[in-house]
PDB file of C-alpha atoms in Angstrom:
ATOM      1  CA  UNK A  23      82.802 128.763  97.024  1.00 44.00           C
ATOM      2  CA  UNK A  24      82.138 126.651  93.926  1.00 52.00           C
ATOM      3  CA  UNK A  25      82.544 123.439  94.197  1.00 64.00           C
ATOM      4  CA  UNK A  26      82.212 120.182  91.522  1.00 88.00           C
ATOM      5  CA  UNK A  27      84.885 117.806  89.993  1.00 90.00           C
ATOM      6  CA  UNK A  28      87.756 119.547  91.301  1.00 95.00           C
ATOM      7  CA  UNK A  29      86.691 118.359  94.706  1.00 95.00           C
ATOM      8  CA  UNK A  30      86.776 114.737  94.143  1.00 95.00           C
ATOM      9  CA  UNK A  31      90.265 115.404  92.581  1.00 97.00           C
ATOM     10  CA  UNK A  32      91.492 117.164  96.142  1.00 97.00           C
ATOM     11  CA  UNK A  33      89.654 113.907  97.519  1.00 97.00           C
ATOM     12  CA  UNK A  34      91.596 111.446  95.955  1.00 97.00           C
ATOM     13  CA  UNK A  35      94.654 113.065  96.819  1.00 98.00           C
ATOM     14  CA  UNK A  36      93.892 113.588 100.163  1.00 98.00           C
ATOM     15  CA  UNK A  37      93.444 109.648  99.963  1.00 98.00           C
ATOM     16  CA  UNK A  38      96.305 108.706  98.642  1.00 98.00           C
ATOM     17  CA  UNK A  39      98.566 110.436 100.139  1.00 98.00           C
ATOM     18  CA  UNK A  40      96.965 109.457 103.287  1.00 98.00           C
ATOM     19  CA  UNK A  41      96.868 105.328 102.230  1.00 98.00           C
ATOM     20  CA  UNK A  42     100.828 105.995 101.562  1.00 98.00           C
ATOM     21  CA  UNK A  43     101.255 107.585 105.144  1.00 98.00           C
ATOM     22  CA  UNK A  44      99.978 104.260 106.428  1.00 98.00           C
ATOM     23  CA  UNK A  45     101.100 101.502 104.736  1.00 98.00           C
ATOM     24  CA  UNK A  46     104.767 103.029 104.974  1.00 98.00           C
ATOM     25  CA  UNK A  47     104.517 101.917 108.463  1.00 97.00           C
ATOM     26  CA  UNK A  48     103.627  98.058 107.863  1.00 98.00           C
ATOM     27  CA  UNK A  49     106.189  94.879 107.355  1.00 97.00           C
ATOM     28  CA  UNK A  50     106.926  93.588 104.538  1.00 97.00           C
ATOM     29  CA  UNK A  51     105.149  90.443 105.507  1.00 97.00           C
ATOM     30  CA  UNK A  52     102.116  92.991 105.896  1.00 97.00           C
ATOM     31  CA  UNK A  53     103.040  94.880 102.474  1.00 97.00           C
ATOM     32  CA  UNK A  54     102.930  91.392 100.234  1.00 97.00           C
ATOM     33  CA  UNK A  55     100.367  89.540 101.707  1.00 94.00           C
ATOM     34  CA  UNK A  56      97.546  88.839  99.367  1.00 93.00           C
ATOM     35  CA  UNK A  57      94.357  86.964  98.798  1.00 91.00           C
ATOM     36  CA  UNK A  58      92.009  85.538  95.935  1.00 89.00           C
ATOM     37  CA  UNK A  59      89.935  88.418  94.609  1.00 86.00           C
ATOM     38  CA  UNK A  60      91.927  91.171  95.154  1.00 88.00           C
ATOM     39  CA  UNK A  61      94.214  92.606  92.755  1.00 89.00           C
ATOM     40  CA  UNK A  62      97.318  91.441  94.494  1.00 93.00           C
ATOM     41  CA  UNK A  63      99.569  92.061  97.538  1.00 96.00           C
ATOM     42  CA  UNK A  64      99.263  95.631  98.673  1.00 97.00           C
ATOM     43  CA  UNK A  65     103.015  96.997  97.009  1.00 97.00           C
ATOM     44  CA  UNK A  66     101.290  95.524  93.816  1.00 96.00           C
ATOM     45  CA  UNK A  67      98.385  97.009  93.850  1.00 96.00           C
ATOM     46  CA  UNK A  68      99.992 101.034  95.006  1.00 97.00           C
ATOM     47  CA  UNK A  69     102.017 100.240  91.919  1.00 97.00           C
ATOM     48  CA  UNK A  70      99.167  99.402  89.410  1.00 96.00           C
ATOM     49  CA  UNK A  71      97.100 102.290  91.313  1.00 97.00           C
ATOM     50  CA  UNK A  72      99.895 105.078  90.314  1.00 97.00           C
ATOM     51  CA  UNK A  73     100.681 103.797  87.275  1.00 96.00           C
ATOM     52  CA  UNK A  74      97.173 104.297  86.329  1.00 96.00           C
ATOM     53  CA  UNK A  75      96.662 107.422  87.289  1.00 97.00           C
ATOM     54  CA  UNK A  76      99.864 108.822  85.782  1.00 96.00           C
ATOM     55  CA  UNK A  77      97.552 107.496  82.631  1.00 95.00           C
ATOM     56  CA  UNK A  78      95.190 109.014  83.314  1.00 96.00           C
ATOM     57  CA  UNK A  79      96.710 112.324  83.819  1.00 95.00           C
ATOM     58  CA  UNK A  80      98.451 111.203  80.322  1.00 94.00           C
ATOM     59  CA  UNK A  81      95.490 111.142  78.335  1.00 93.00           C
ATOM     60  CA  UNK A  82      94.516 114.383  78.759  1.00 93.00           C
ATOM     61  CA  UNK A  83      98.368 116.372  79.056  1.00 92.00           C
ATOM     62  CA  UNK A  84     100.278 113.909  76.595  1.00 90.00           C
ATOM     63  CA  UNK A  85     103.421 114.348  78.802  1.00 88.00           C
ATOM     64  CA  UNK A  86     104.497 111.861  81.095  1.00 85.00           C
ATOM     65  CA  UNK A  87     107.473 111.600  83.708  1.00 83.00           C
ATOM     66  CA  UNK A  88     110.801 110.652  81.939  1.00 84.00           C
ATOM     67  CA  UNK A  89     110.169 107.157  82.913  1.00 89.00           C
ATOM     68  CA  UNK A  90     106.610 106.489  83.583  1.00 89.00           C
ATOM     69  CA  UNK A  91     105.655 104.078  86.183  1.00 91.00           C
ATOM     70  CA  UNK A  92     105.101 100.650  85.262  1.00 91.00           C
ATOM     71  CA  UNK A  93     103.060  98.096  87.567  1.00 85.00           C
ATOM     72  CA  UNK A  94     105.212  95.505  86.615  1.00 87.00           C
ATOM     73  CA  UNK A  95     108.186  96.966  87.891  1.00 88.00           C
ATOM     74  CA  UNK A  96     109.593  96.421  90.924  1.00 92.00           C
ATOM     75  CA  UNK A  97     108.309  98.554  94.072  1.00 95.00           C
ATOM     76  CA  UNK A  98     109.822 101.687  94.134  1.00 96.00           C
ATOM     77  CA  UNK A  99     109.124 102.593  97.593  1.00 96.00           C
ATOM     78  CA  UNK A 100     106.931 104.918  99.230  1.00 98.00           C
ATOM     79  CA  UNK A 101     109.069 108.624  98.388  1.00 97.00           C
ATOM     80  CA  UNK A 102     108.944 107.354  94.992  1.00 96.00           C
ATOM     81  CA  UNK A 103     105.179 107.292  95.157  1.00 97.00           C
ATOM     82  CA  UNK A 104     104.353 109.661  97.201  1.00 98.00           C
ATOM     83  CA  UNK A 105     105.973 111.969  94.672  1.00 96.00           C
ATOM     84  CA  UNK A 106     103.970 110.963  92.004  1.00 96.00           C
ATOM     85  CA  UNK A 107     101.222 110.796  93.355  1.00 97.00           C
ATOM     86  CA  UNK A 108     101.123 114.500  94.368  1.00 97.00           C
ATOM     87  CA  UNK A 109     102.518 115.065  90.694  1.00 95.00           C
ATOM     88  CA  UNK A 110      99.499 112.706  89.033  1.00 96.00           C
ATOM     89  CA  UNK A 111      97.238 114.087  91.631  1.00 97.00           C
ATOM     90  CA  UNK A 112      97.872 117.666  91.303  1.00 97.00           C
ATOM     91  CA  UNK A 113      97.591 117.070  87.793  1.00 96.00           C
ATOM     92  CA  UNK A 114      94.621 115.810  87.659  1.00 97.00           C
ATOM     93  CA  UNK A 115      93.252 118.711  89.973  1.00 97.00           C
ATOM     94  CA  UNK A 116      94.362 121.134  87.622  1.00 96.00           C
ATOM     95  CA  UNK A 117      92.393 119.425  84.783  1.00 95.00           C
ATOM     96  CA  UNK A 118      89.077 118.930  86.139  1.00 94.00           C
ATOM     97  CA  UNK A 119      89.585 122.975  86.785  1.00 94.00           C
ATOM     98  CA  UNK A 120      90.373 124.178  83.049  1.00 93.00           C
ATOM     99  CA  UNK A 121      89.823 121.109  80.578  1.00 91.00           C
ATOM    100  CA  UNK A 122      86.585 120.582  78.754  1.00 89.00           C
ATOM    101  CA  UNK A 123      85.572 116.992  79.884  1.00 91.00           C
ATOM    102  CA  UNK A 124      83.036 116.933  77.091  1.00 92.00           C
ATOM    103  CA  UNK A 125      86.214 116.484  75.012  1.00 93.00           C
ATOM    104  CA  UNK A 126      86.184 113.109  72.973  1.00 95.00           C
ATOM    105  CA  UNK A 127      89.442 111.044  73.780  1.00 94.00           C
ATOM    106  CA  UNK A 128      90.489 108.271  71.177  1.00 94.00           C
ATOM    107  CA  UNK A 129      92.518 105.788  73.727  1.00 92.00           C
ATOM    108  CA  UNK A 130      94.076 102.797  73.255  1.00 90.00           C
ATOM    109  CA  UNK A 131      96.413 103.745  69.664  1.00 89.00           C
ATOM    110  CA  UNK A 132      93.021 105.445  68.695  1.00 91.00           C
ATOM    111  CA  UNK A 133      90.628 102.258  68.540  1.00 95.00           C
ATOM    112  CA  UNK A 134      88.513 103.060  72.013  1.00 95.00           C
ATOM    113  CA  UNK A 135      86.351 106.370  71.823  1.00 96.00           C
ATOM    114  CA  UNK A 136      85.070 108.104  74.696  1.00 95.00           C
ATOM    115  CA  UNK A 137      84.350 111.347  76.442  1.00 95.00           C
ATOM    116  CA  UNK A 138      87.082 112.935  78.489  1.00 95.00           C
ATOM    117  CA  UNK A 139      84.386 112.822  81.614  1.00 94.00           C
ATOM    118  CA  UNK A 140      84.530 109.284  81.045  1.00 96.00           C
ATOM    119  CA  UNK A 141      88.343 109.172  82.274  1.00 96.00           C
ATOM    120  CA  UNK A 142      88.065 111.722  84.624  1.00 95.00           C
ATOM    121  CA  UNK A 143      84.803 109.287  86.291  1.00 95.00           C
ATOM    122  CA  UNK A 144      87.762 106.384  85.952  1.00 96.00           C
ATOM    123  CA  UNK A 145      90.233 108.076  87.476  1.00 97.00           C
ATOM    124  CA  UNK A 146      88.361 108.644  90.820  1.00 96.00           C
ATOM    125  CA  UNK A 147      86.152 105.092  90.598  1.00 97.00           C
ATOM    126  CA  UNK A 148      89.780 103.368  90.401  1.00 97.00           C
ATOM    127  CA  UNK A 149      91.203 104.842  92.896  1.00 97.00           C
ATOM    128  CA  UNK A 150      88.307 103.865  95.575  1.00 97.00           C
ATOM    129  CA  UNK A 151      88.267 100.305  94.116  1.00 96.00           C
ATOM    130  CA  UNK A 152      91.863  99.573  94.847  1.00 96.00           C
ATOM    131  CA  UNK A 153      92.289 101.966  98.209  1.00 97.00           C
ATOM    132  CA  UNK A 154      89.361  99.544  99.025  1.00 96.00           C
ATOM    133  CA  UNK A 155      91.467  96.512  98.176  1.00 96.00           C
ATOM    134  CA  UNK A 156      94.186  97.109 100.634  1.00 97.00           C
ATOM    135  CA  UNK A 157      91.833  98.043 103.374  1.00 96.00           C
ATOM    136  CA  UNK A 158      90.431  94.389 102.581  1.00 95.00           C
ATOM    137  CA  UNK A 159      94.027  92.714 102.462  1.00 96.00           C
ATOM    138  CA  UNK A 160      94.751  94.736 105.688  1.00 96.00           C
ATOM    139  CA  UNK A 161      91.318  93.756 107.492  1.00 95.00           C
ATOM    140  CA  UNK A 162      92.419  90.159 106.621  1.00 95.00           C
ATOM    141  CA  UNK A 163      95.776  90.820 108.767  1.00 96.00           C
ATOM    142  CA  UNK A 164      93.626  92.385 111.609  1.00 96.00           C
ATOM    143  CA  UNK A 165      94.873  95.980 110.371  1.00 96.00           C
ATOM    144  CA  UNK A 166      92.520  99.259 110.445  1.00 93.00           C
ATOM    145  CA  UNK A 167      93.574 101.831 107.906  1.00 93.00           C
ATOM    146  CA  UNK A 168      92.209 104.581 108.718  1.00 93.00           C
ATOM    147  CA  UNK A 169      89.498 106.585 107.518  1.00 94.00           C
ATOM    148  CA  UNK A 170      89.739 107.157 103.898  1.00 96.00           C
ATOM    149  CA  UNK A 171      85.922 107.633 103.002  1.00 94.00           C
ATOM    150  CA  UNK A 172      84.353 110.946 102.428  1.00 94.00           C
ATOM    151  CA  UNK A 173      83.346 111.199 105.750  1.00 95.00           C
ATOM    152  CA  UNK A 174      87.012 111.161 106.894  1.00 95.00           C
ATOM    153  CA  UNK A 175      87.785 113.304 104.107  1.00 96.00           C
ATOM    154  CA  UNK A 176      85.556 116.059 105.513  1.00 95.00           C
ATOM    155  CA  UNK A 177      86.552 115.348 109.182  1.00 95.00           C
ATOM    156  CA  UNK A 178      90.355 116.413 107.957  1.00 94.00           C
ATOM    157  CA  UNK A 179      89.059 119.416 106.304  1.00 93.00           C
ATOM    158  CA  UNK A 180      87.754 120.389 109.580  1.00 92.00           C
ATOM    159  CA  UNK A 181      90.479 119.536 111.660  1.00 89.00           C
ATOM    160  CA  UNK A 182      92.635 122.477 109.569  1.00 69.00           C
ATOM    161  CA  UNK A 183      90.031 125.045 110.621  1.00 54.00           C
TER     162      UNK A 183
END
């Protein structure tokens, strides 16, 4: 079996999907508590971390859902992400498999150049930064979450086996 970028894709999935399961199950006391250096309270930051990576997905397919997410919207609740998240996610999957990520993007209305590796690098660094975020506002409440590293990554791939 081959294995490379695709991986880290399934990864991040994995991940999210998994950081959904969990915080579907806290209080909304839990779900909007927040702290100085973190992005904000947990339902903030699952907002700004889908609505990114719908972006991301964006910048390389040029579609996006009939009404893309927006972090400053109002939560939409965890279906609502879950579903895109599998969408974004599978997306993203799916490019890391046939795209060439030595592509050059122009982003932001064409003024910011870059290599479509370079989004591809953002879209997995951004998700750990922010899945790391809400284990830090949940450690601050006394809260595990559970494993989300690679390590618990691989222990679920063995678990299927």
């Amino acid at each position: 079996m081959t294995t490379g970028l695709p991986n880290f894709f399934e990864y991040n999935l994995w991940a999210n999907l998994r950081l959904l399961d969990f915080c579907e199950q806290l209080s909304d006391e839990q779900l909007d508590a927040t702290m100085t250096g973190v992005f904000g309270s947990i339902r903030e930051v699952l907002m700004h971390l889908f609505a990114s990576e719908e972006g991301y997905a964006y910048s390389f397919t040029k579609t996006r859902p009939s009404s893309p997410l927006k972090e400053e919207d109002s939560f939409v609740g965890f279906e609502e992400l879950r579903r895109r998240a599998q969408l974004s996610g599978k997306a993203l999957i799916d490019i890391a498999k046939e795209r060439d990520l030595g592509e050059t993007f122009w982003l932001d209305g064409g003024v910011y150049e870059c290599q479509a590796y370079i989004v591809a690098l953002q879209a997995i660094s951004h998700g750990v930064d922010h899945r790391s975020q809400i284990a830090t506002l949940l450690a601050q409440q006394g809260i595990e979450l559970p494993a989300l590293d690679a390590w618990g990554y691989n222990d679920a791939l063995h678990s299927k086996q």
